[in-house]
Amino acid sequence: SAQKIDIIVCTSGESLHNLITLFGATNKPLLQRVPLIVVSERLAAEARALKFNEVFLAENASHNAIIHALMIRKKLCQTAEQK
């Protein structure tokens, strides 16, 4: 069965653009629907400009902050599924 990408963590503009290049123009709309966690306001603005639908901002670029953002995102998903 096909694997589903639940969320992407992006820590730089370069990695965001590389991801888009890897997915290609044909798959870009699929990529834009995957929730994205970023580590700065600048990167969040860039992701929104690139038409990502769900952009979550981690408090900073530390591992703990990224894990915390992932946990919050997971709780949001679980809450939405229970409704």
Short mmCIF file of C-alpha atoms in Angstrom, two decimals:
data_model
loop_
_atom_site.label_atom_id
_atom_site.label_comp_id
_atom_site.label_asym_id
_atom_site.label_seq_id
_atom_site.Cartn_x
_atom_site.Cartn_y
_atom_site.Cartn_z
CA SER A 1 0.00 0.00 0.00
CA ALA A 2 1.07 3.59 -0.57
CA GLN A 3 2.65 5.51 2.28
CA LYS A 4 1.15 8.83 3.32
CA ILE A 5 3.21 11.83 4.40
CA ASP A 6 1.55 13.22 7.53
CA ILE A 7 3.73 16.27 8.07
CA ILE A 8 6.98 17.82 6.87
CA VAL A 9 9.54 19.64 9.02
CA CYS A 10 11.49 22.29 7.15
CA THR A 11 14.40 24.17 8.68
CA SER A 12 15.58 26.36 5.79
CA GLY A 13 14.39 28.06 2.65
CA GLU A 14 16.85 25.99 0.68
CA SER A 15 15.38 22.72 1.98
CA LEU A 16 11.87 23.97 1.18
CA HIS A 17 12.83 24.78 -2.41
CA ASN A 18 14.71 21.47 -2.76
CA LEU A 19 11.59 19.63 -1.59
CA ILE A 20 9.49 21.39 -4.24
CA THR A 21 12.09 20.52 -6.89
CA LEU A 22 12.12 16.85 -5.81
CA PHE A 23 8.33 16.60 -5.97
CA GLY A 24 8.21 18.32 -9.35
CA ALA A 25 5.62 20.68 -10.80
CA THR A 26 3.08 17.90 -11.35
CA ASN A 27 3.07 16.86 -7.69
CA LYS A 28 3.44 20.35 -6.19
CA PRO A 29 -0.31 20.61 -5.37
CA LEU A 30 -0.06 17.35 -3.39
CA LEU A 31 2.94 18.69 -1.51
CA GLN A 32 1.19 21.96 -0.72
CA ARG A 33 -1.57 20.04 1.10
CA VAL A 34 0.86 18.39 3.53
CA PRO A 35 1.11 20.27 6.85
CA LEU A 36 4.46 21.97 7.23
CA ILE A 37 6.35 22.84 10.43
CA VAL A 38 8.91 25.62 10.01
CA VAL A 39 11.39 27.20 12.40
CA SER A 40 11.17 30.93 11.65
CA GLU A 41 8.70 33.64 10.71
CA ARG A 42 10.66 34.25 7.51
CA LEU A 43 10.33 30.59 6.50
CA ALA A 44 6.63 30.58 7.42
CA ALA A 45 6.07 33.59 5.16
CA GLU A 46 8.01 31.89 2.37
CA ALA A 47 5.96 28.69 2.73
CA ARG A 48 2.71 30.67 2.63
CA ALA A 49 3.94 32.53 -0.46
CA LEU A 50 4.56 29.12 -2.03
CA LYS A 51 0.89 28.29 -1.31
CA PHE A 52 1.35 25.68 1.44
CA ASN A 53 -2.09 25.25 3.05
CA GLU A 54 -1.06 24.53 6.66
CA VAL A 55 2.06 26.15 8.06
CA PHE A 56 2.94 25.71 11.74
CA LEU A 57 5.69 27.73 13.37
CA ALA A 58 7.96 26.03 15.90
CA GLU A 59 9.14 28.29 18.73
CA ASN A 60 12.72 28.04 17.46
CA ALA A 61 15.02 25.66 15.55
CA SER A 62 15.93 23.42 18.50
CA HIS A 63 15.02 19.74 18.50
CA ASN A 64 12.81 20.27 21.57
CA ALA A 65 10.87 23.10 19.91
CA ILE A 66 10.31 21.05 16.75
CA ILE A 67 9.17 18.01 18.74
CA HIS A 68 6.85 20.26 20.76
CA ALA A 69 5.35 21.64 17.51
CA LEU A 70 4.87 18.07 16.23
CA MET A 71 3.10 17.10 19.47
CA ILE A 72 0.79 20.13 19.30
CA ARG A 73 -0.02 19.34 15.66
CA LYS A 74 -0.79 15.72 16.58
CA LYS A 75 -3.14 16.84 19.38
CA LEU A 76 -4.93 19.20 16.98
CA CYS A 77 -5.44 16.33 14.54
CA GLN A 78 -6.72 13.99 17.24
CA THR A 79 -9.15 16.65 18.50
CA ALA A 80 -10.45 17.28 14.97
CA GLU A 81 -10.92 13.53 14.39
CA GLN A 82 -12.98 13.19 17.59
CA LYS A 83 -15.49 15.84 16.47
#
